[in-house]
């Protein structure tokens, strides 16, 4: 006779562990009124949530799926919206000026997974940097704004 599995243990915390535990608990309908249980065993040396590059594309959908309001999540985790990664002086022009480039983590007008705008930017290259030409994140960051305002 096969016994139902009522207790799942996830070894390893961090973002992946917590999101896995929350997703399983929601799918299995774990509540205090059921005999089902999801336990997360985490290291005291690894933060509960990381910096977020890997979670950005689908975090909003995941939060919705597990029934957590984005505003509550952001407040309780003391989180921020991450617009991009700023690289300073990774490529220094010959004139010695400071070089800055924002690598956008998301774009408003297109998904970088669908196609690349780089060939179009190269064909019509002006003095405008690539990050400013194809995405809004550089502008948002320079204005010290968040994506909601």
Short mmCIF file of N, CA and C in Angstrom, two decimals:
data_model
loop_
_atom_site.label_atom_id
_atom_site.label_comp_id
_atom_site.label_asym_id
_atom_site.label_seq_id
_atom_site.Cartn_x
_atom_site.Cartn_y
_atom_site.Cartn_z
N UNK A 1 0.84 -1.18 0.00
CA UNK A 1 0.00 0.00 0.00
C UNK A 1 0.88 1.24 0.00
N UNK A 2 0.59 2.17 -0.85
CA UNK A 2 1.34 3.41 -0.96
C UNK A 2 0.78 4.44 0.00
N UNK A 3 1.67 5.02 0.79
CA UNK A 3 1.27 6.06 1.74
C UNK A 3 1.40 7.44 1.09
N UNK A 4 0.47 8.32 1.29
CA UNK A 4 0.59 9.67 0.73
C UNK A 4 1.74 10.42 1.42
N UNK A 5 2.39 11.27 0.67
CA UNK A 5 3.44 12.10 1.24
C UNK A 5 2.80 13.36 1.77
N UNK A 6 2.95 13.56 3.07
CA UNK A 6 2.33 14.73 3.71
C UNK A 6 3.35 15.73 4.24
N UNK A 7 4.63 15.37 4.16
CA UNK A 7 5.65 16.29 4.68
C UNK A 7 6.80 16.35 3.68
N UNK A 8 7.07 17.54 3.17
CA UNK A 8 8.17 17.76 2.24
C UNK A 8 9.19 18.66 2.93
N UNK A 9 10.46 18.25 2.86
CA UNK A 9 11.55 19.02 3.44
C UNK A 9 12.41 19.57 2.30
N UNK A 10 12.62 20.86 2.30
CA UNK A 10 13.47 21.52 1.32
C UNK A 10 14.75 21.92 2.04
N UNK A 11 15.87 21.39 1.57
CA UNK A 11 17.16 21.69 2.18
C UNK A 11 17.83 22.76 1.34
N UNK A 12 18.02 23.89 1.93
CA UNK A 12 18.64 25.01 1.24
C UNK A 12 17.67 26.17 1.16
N UNK A 13 18.05 27.25 1.73
CA UNK A 13 17.18 28.43 1.73
C UNK A 13 17.47 29.33 0.56
N UNK A 14 17.68 30.59 0.86
CA UNK A 14 17.90 31.56 -0.21
C UNK A 14 16.62 31.75 -1.00
N UNK A 15 16.73 32.49 -2.06
CA UNK A 15 15.57 32.80 -2.88
C UNK A 15 14.92 31.54 -3.43
N UNK A 16 15.74 30.64 -3.97
CA UNK A 16 15.21 29.41 -4.58
C UNK A 16 14.47 28.55 -3.55
N UNK A 17 15.03 28.39 -2.38
CA UNK A 17 14.39 27.58 -1.35
C UNK A 17 13.06 28.14 -0.89
N UNK A 18 13.06 29.44 -0.60
CA UNK A 18 11.83 30.07 -0.13
C UNK A 18 10.73 30.07 -1.18
N UNK A 19 11.09 30.37 -2.42
CA UNK A 19 10.07 30.37 -3.48
C UNK A 19 9.56 28.96 -3.75
N UNK A 20 10.44 27.97 -3.67
CA UNK A 20 10.02 26.58 -3.85
C UNK A 20 9.08 26.17 -2.73
N UNK A 21 9.42 26.48 -1.51
CA UNK A 21 8.58 26.13 -0.37
C UNK A 21 7.21 26.80 -0.47
N UNK A 22 7.19 28.07 -0.82
CA UNK A 22 5.93 28.79 -0.93
C UNK A 22 5.07 28.24 -2.06
N UNK A 23 5.69 27.93 -3.19
CA UNK A 23 4.94 27.39 -4.33
C UNK A 23 4.36 26.02 -4.00
N UNK A 24 5.16 25.16 -3.40
CA UNK A 24 4.66 23.83 -3.01
C UNK A 24 3.54 23.93 -1.98
N UNK A 25 3.72 24.79 -0.99
CA UNK A 25 2.70 24.95 0.05
C UNK A 25 1.38 25.41 -0.56
N UNK A 26 1.45 26.31 -1.52
CA UNK A 26 0.23 26.80 -2.16
C UNK A 26 -0.41 25.71 -3.01
N UNK A 27 0.40 25.01 -3.83
CA UNK A 27 -0.14 23.96 -4.70
C UNK A 27 -0.72 22.80 -3.90
N UNK A 28 -0.09 22.47 -2.77
CA UNK A 28 -0.56 21.35 -1.95
C UNK A 28 -1.63 21.77 -0.95
N UNK A 29 -1.97 23.04 -0.96
CA UNK A 29 -2.99 23.60 -0.07
C UNK A 29 -2.66 23.33 1.40
N UNK A 30 -1.41 23.64 1.76
CA UNK A 30 -0.95 23.46 3.13
C UNK A 30 -1.52 24.58 3.99
N UNK A 31 -2.23 24.21 5.03
CA UNK A 31 -2.75 25.17 6.01
C UNK A 31 -2.58 24.56 7.38
N UNK A 32 -2.86 25.35 8.41
CA UNK A 32 -2.76 24.81 9.78
C UNK A 32 -3.85 23.77 10.04
N UNK A 33 -4.86 23.70 9.18
CA UNK A 33 -5.96 22.74 9.36
C UNK A 33 -5.75 21.43 8.61
N UNK A 34 -4.61 21.26 7.94
CA UNK A 34 -4.36 20.02 7.19
C UNK A 34 -3.18 19.29 7.80
N UNK A 35 -3.03 18.03 7.42
CA UNK A 35 -1.89 17.27 7.92
C UNK A 35 -0.70 17.38 6.97
N UNK A 36 -0.77 18.26 6.00
CA UNK A 36 0.32 18.47 5.06
C UNK A 36 1.27 19.53 5.62
N UNK A 37 2.57 19.34 5.31
CA UNK A 37 3.56 20.24 5.88
C UNK A 37 4.74 20.41 4.91
N UNK A 38 5.22 21.64 4.77
CA UNK A 38 6.43 21.94 4.02
C UNK A 38 7.40 22.60 4.99
N UNK A 39 8.60 22.01 5.10
CA UNK A 39 9.62 22.53 6.01
C UNK A 39 10.82 22.98 5.20
N UNK A 40 11.32 24.15 5.53
CA UNK A 40 12.49 24.70 4.86
C UNK A 40 13.65 24.71 5.85
N UNK A 41 14.75 24.05 5.49
CA UNK A 41 15.96 24.04 6.30
C UNK A 41 16.97 24.92 5.58
N UNK A 42 17.37 26.00 6.24
CA UNK A 42 18.28 26.93 5.58
C UNK A 42 19.53 27.16 6.40
N UNK A 43 20.55 27.65 5.73
CA UNK A 43 21.82 27.97 6.36
C UNK A 43 21.73 29.32 7.04
N UNK A 44 22.32 29.45 8.22
CA UNK A 44 22.34 30.76 8.86
C UNK A 44 23.29 31.72 8.14
N UNK A 45 24.09 31.21 7.19
CA UNK A 45 25.08 32.03 6.49
C UNK A 45 24.60 32.55 5.14
N UNK A 46 23.42 32.11 4.69
CA UNK A 46 22.91 32.53 3.38
C UNK A 46 21.69 33.42 3.61
N UNK A 47 21.68 34.62 3.04
CA UNK A 47 20.52 35.50 3.22
C UNK A 47 19.24 34.86 2.66
N UNK A 48 18.10 35.23 3.24
CA UNK A 48 16.82 34.68 2.80
C UNK A 48 16.55 35.03 1.36
N UNK A 49 16.78 36.28 0.99
CA UNK A 49 16.59 36.70 -0.39
C UNK A 49 17.88 37.32 -0.91
N UNK A 50 18.17 37.03 -2.15
CA UNK A 50 19.39 37.54 -2.75
C UNK A 50 19.18 38.87 -3.44
N UNK A 51 20.03 39.14 -4.42
CA UNK A 51 19.97 40.43 -5.10
C UNK A 51 18.94 40.47 -6.20
N UNK A 52 18.47 39.35 -6.68
CA UNK A 52 17.30 39.34 -7.53
C UNK A 52 17.43 39.25 -9.03
N UNK A 53 18.63 39.16 -9.58
CA UNK A 53 18.72 39.11 -11.04
C UNK A 53 17.93 37.94 -11.62
N UNK A 54 18.00 36.80 -10.99
CA UNK A 54 17.33 35.62 -11.53
C UNK A 54 15.83 35.60 -11.31
N UNK A 55 15.34 36.39 -10.38
CA UNK A 55 13.91 36.35 -10.08
C UNK A 55 13.12 37.42 -10.81
N UNK A 56 13.78 38.44 -11.34
CA UNK A 56 13.03 39.58 -11.88
C UNK A 56 12.00 39.21 -12.93
N UNK A 57 12.34 38.42 -13.96
CA UNK A 57 11.35 38.20 -15.03
C UNK A 57 10.05 37.55 -14.56
N UNK A 58 10.07 36.76 -13.53
CA UNK A 58 8.85 36.05 -13.16
C UNK A 58 8.41 36.24 -11.72
N UNK A 59 9.05 37.09 -10.96
CA UNK A 59 8.70 37.22 -9.54
C UNK A 59 7.27 37.71 -9.34
N UNK A 60 6.84 38.67 -10.13
CA UNK A 60 5.48 39.20 -9.98
C UNK A 60 4.45 38.09 -10.18
N UNK A 61 4.65 37.25 -11.20
CA UNK A 61 3.73 36.14 -11.47
C UNK A 61 3.79 35.11 -10.35
N UNK A 62 5.00 34.86 -9.84
CA UNK A 62 5.15 33.89 -8.74
C UNK A 62 4.43 34.37 -7.49
N UNK A 63 4.60 35.64 -7.15
CA UNK A 63 3.91 36.19 -5.98
C UNK A 63 2.40 36.06 -6.13
N UNK A 64 1.90 36.35 -7.31
CA UNK A 64 0.47 36.23 -7.56
C UNK A 64 0.01 34.77 -7.40
N UNK A 65 0.81 33.87 -7.93
CA UNK A 65 0.48 32.43 -7.87
C UNK A 65 0.42 31.93 -6.43
N UNK A 66 1.32 32.40 -5.57
CA UNK A 66 1.33 31.92 -4.19
C UNK A 66 0.45 32.76 -3.28
N UNK A 67 -0.18 33.79 -3.84
CA UNK A 67 -1.13 34.58 -3.06
C UNK A 67 -0.52 35.63 -2.16
N UNK A 68 0.63 36.16 -2.56
CA UNK A 68 1.28 37.20 -1.77
C UNK A 68 1.21 38.51 -2.54
N UNK A 69 0.70 39.54 -1.90
CA UNK A 69 0.61 40.86 -2.54
C UNK A 69 2.01 41.44 -2.71
N UNK A 70 2.29 41.96 -3.89
CA UNK A 70 3.61 42.51 -4.18
C UNK A 70 3.99 43.60 -3.17
N UNK A 71 3.07 44.47 -2.82
CA UNK A 71 3.37 45.55 -1.87
C UNK A 71 3.75 44.98 -0.51
N UNK A 72 3.02 43.95 -0.05
CA UNK A 72 3.35 43.31 1.23
C UNK A 72 4.74 42.68 1.18
N UNK A 73 5.03 41.99 0.08
CA UNK A 73 6.33 41.34 -0.09
C UNK A 73 7.45 42.38 -0.04
N UNK A 74 7.30 43.45 -0.78
CA UNK A 74 8.33 44.48 -0.82
C UNK A 74 8.55 45.10 0.56
N UNK A 75 7.47 45.38 1.27
CA UNK A 75 7.57 45.99 2.59
C UNK A 75 8.20 45.03 3.59
N UNK A 76 7.70 43.81 3.66
CA UNK A 76 8.17 42.85 4.66
C UNK A 76 9.61 42.39 4.43
N UNK A 77 10.03 42.37 3.18
CA UNK A 77 11.41 41.96 2.85
C UNK A 77 12.37 43.15 2.82
N UNK A 78 11.83 44.36 3.04
CA UNK A 78 12.62 45.58 2.93
C UNK A 78 13.34 45.59 1.58
N UNK A 79 12.57 45.28 0.54
CA UNK A 79 13.11 45.13 -0.81
C UNK A 79 13.00 46.42 -1.60
N UNK A 80 13.68 46.44 -2.72
CA UNK A 80 13.61 47.56 -3.65
C UNK A 80 13.42 47.01 -5.06
N UNK A 81 12.95 47.84 -5.96
CA UNK A 81 12.87 47.48 -7.36
C UNK A 81 14.25 47.69 -7.96
N UNK A 82 14.74 46.71 -8.65
CA UNK A 82 16.05 46.81 -9.28
C UNK A 82 15.85 47.08 -10.76
N UNK A 83 16.34 48.21 -11.23
CA UNK A 83 16.16 48.61 -12.62
C UNK A 83 17.26 48.11 -13.54
N UNK A 84 18.45 47.93 -13.02
CA UNK A 84 19.54 47.51 -13.87
C UNK A 84 20.84 47.45 -13.09
N UNK A 85 21.88 47.02 -13.77
CA UNK A 85 23.21 46.97 -13.17
C UNK A 85 24.05 48.06 -13.83
N UNK A 86 24.64 48.92 -13.03
CA UNK A 86 25.44 50.02 -13.55
C UNK A 86 26.91 49.60 -13.59
N UNK A 87 27.49 49.69 -14.78
CA UNK A 87 28.91 49.41 -14.96
C UNK A 87 29.61 50.75 -15.18
N UNK A 88 30.60 51.04 -14.34
CA UNK A 88 31.34 52.30 -14.44
C UNK A 88 32.78 51.98 -14.81
N UNK A 89 33.24 52.62 -15.86
CA UNK A 89 34.62 52.49 -16.35
C UNK A 89 35.03 51.07 -16.73
N UNK A 90 34.09 50.28 -17.16
CA UNK A 90 34.47 48.96 -17.69
C UNK A 90 35.05 49.11 -19.09
N UNK A 91 34.78 50.22 -19.71
CA UNK A 91 35.32 50.55 -21.03
C UNK A 91 35.64 52.03 -21.02
N UNK A 92 36.90 52.38 -20.97
CA UNK A 92 37.29 53.77 -20.86
C UNK A 92 37.58 54.33 -22.26
N UNK A 93 36.83 55.34 -22.69
CA UNK A 93 37.10 55.96 -24.00
C UNK A 93 38.49 56.59 -24.04
N UNK A 94 38.99 56.80 -25.22
CA UNK A 94 40.33 57.36 -25.40
C UNK A 94 40.46 58.76 -24.82
N UNK A 95 39.35 59.48 -24.73
CA UNK A 95 39.42 60.84 -24.20
C UNK A 95 39.49 60.88 -22.68
N UNK A 96 39.46 59.70 -22.02
CA UNK A 96 39.63 59.63 -20.58
C UNK A 96 38.40 59.95 -19.76
N UNK A 97 37.28 60.22 -20.41
CA UNK A 97 36.05 60.51 -19.67
C UNK A 97 35.54 59.25 -18.97
N UNK A 98 34.76 59.44 -17.94
CA UNK A 98 34.15 58.32 -17.24
C UNK A 98 33.16 57.64 -18.17
N UNK A 99 33.21 56.34 -18.21
CA UNK A 99 32.28 55.57 -19.03
C UNK A 99 31.26 54.91 -18.11
N UNK A 100 29.99 55.04 -18.45
CA UNK A 100 28.90 54.43 -17.67
C UNK A 100 27.99 53.68 -18.61
N UNK A 101 27.49 52.55 -18.14
CA UNK A 101 26.54 51.77 -18.93
C UNK A 101 25.60 51.05 -17.97
N UNK A 102 24.31 51.22 -18.17
CA UNK A 102 23.31 50.48 -17.42
C UNK A 102 22.92 49.24 -18.21
N UNK A 103 23.06 48.10 -17.59
CA UNK A 103 22.53 46.89 -18.23
C UNK A 103 21.10 46.75 -17.73
N UNK A 104 20.11 46.98 -18.59
CA UNK A 104 18.71 46.92 -18.14
C UNK A 104 18.29 45.49 -17.85
N UNK A 105 17.58 45.31 -16.76
CA UNK A 105 17.07 43.98 -16.40
C UNK A 105 15.71 43.73 -17.01
N UNK A 106 15.09 44.78 -17.48
CA UNK A 106 13.77 44.66 -18.09
C UNK A 106 13.62 45.83 -19.04
N UNK A 107 12.86 45.64 -20.08
CA UNK A 107 12.62 46.76 -20.98
C UNK A 107 11.13 46.96 -21.15
N UNK A 108 10.74 48.17 -21.36
CA UNK A 108 9.33 48.50 -21.47
C UNK A 108 8.76 48.13 -22.84
N UNK A 109 9.50 48.45 -23.89
CA UNK A 109 8.95 48.29 -25.23
C UNK A 109 9.20 46.94 -25.88
N UNK A 110 10.09 46.17 -25.37
CA UNK A 110 10.35 44.85 -25.94
C UNK A 110 10.97 43.95 -24.89
N UNK A 111 10.96 42.68 -25.15
CA UNK A 111 11.63 41.73 -24.28
C UNK A 111 12.94 41.32 -24.94
N UNK A 112 14.02 41.39 -24.19
CA UNK A 112 15.31 41.02 -24.77
C UNK A 112 15.35 39.54 -25.14
N UNK A 113 14.40 38.79 -24.67
CA UNK A 113 14.34 37.38 -25.02
C UNK A 113 13.70 37.16 -26.39
N UNK A 114 12.94 38.12 -26.87
CA UNK A 114 12.25 37.98 -28.15
C UNK A 114 13.16 38.31 -29.33
N UNK A 115 13.87 39.40 -29.24
CA UNK A 115 14.76 39.81 -30.31
C UNK A 115 15.70 40.88 -29.79
N UNK A 116 16.72 41.16 -30.55
CA UNK A 116 17.71 42.14 -30.15
C UNK A 116 17.53 43.43 -30.94
N UNK A 117 17.59 44.54 -30.26
CA UNK A 117 17.54 45.84 -30.91
C UNK A 117 18.92 46.32 -31.33
N UNK A 118 19.96 45.61 -30.95
CA UNK A 118 21.33 46.04 -31.23
C UNK A 118 21.59 46.28 -32.72
N UNK A 119 21.16 45.40 -33.63
CA UNK A 119 21.44 45.67 -35.05
C UNK A 119 20.80 46.97 -35.54
N UNK A 120 19.63 47.30 -35.04
CA UNK A 120 18.95 48.52 -35.45
C UNK A 120 19.64 49.76 -34.88
N UNK A 121 20.13 49.64 -33.65
CA UNK A 121 20.87 50.73 -33.04
C UNK A 121 22.17 50.96 -33.82
N UNK A 122 22.86 49.88 -34.19
CA UNK A 122 24.11 50.01 -34.94
C UNK A 122 23.90 50.63 -36.32
N UNK A 123 22.79 50.30 -36.99
CA UNK A 123 22.51 50.85 -38.31
C UNK A 123 22.27 52.36 -38.26
N UNK A 124 21.68 52.83 -37.17
CA UNK A 124 21.32 54.25 -37.04
C UNK A 124 22.06 54.90 -35.89
N UNK A 125 23.25 54.45 -35.63
CA UNK A 125 24.01 54.89 -34.47
C UNK A 125 24.17 56.42 -34.45
N UNK A 126 23.83 56.96 -33.32
CA UNK A 126 24.05 58.38 -33.07
C UNK A 126 24.96 58.46 -31.85
N UNK A 127 25.03 59.58 -31.23
CA UNK A 127 25.84 59.68 -30.02
C UNK A 127 25.12 59.11 -28.81
N UNK A 128 23.86 58.73 -28.97
CA UNK A 128 23.10 58.19 -27.85
C UNK A 128 23.58 56.78 -27.51
N UNK A 129 23.84 56.55 -26.23
CA UNK A 129 24.29 55.23 -25.79
C UNK A 129 23.20 54.20 -26.02
N UNK A 130 23.61 52.96 -26.19
CA UNK A 130 22.69 51.86 -26.43
C UNK A 130 21.66 51.73 -25.31
N UNK A 131 22.12 51.78 -24.07
CA UNK A 131 21.20 51.60 -22.95
C UNK A 131 20.12 52.69 -22.92
N UNK A 132 20.46 53.90 -23.34
CA UNK A 132 19.47 54.97 -23.40
C UNK A 132 18.54 54.83 -24.61
N UNK A 133 19.05 54.25 -25.68
CA UNK A 133 18.27 54.15 -26.91
C UNK A 133 17.21 53.05 -26.87
N UNK A 134 17.45 51.97 -26.13
CA UNK A 134 16.55 50.82 -26.24
C UNK A 134 15.71 50.54 -25.00
N UNK A 135 15.97 51.22 -23.90
CA UNK A 135 15.23 50.91 -22.67
C UNK A 135 15.05 52.15 -21.81
N UNK A 136 14.13 52.08 -20.91
CA UNK A 136 13.85 53.23 -20.03
C UNK A 136 14.63 53.20 -18.73
N UNK A 137 15.24 52.07 -18.38
CA UNK A 137 15.87 51.93 -17.07
C UNK A 137 16.96 52.97 -16.80
N UNK A 138 17.78 53.28 -17.78
CA UNK A 138 18.85 54.26 -17.57
C UNK A 138 18.27 55.60 -17.17
N UNK A 139 17.22 56.01 -17.85
CA UNK A 139 16.55 57.28 -17.56
C UNK A 139 15.93 57.26 -16.16
N UNK A 140 15.30 56.15 -15.81
CA UNK A 140 14.66 56.00 -14.50
C UNK A 140 15.71 56.07 -13.39
N UNK A 141 16.82 55.35 -13.58
CA UNK A 141 17.88 55.35 -12.56
C UNK A 141 18.50 56.73 -12.41
N UNK A 142 18.80 57.39 -13.52
CA UNK A 142 19.40 58.72 -13.45
C UNK A 142 18.49 59.73 -12.77
N UNK A 143 17.19 59.51 -12.85
CA UNK A 143 16.23 60.42 -12.22
C UNK A 143 15.91 60.00 -10.78
N UNK A 144 16.59 58.94 -10.29
CA UNK A 144 16.36 58.43 -8.93
C UNK A 144 14.89 58.10 -8.69
N UNK A 145 14.27 57.44 -9.65
CA UNK A 145 12.86 57.07 -9.56
C UNK A 145 12.75 55.56 -9.47
N UNK A 146 11.57 55.10 -9.12
CA UNK A 146 11.32 53.66 -9.16
C UNK A 146 10.36 53.37 -10.31
N UNK A 147 10.19 52.10 -10.67
CA UNK A 147 9.39 51.80 -11.86
C UNK A 147 7.91 52.11 -11.72
N UNK A 148 7.47 52.42 -10.53
CA UNK A 148 6.04 52.69 -10.31
C UNK A 148 5.71 54.16 -10.35
N UNK A 149 6.69 55.03 -10.47
CA UNK A 149 6.41 56.47 -10.39
C UNK A 149 6.94 57.19 -11.59
#
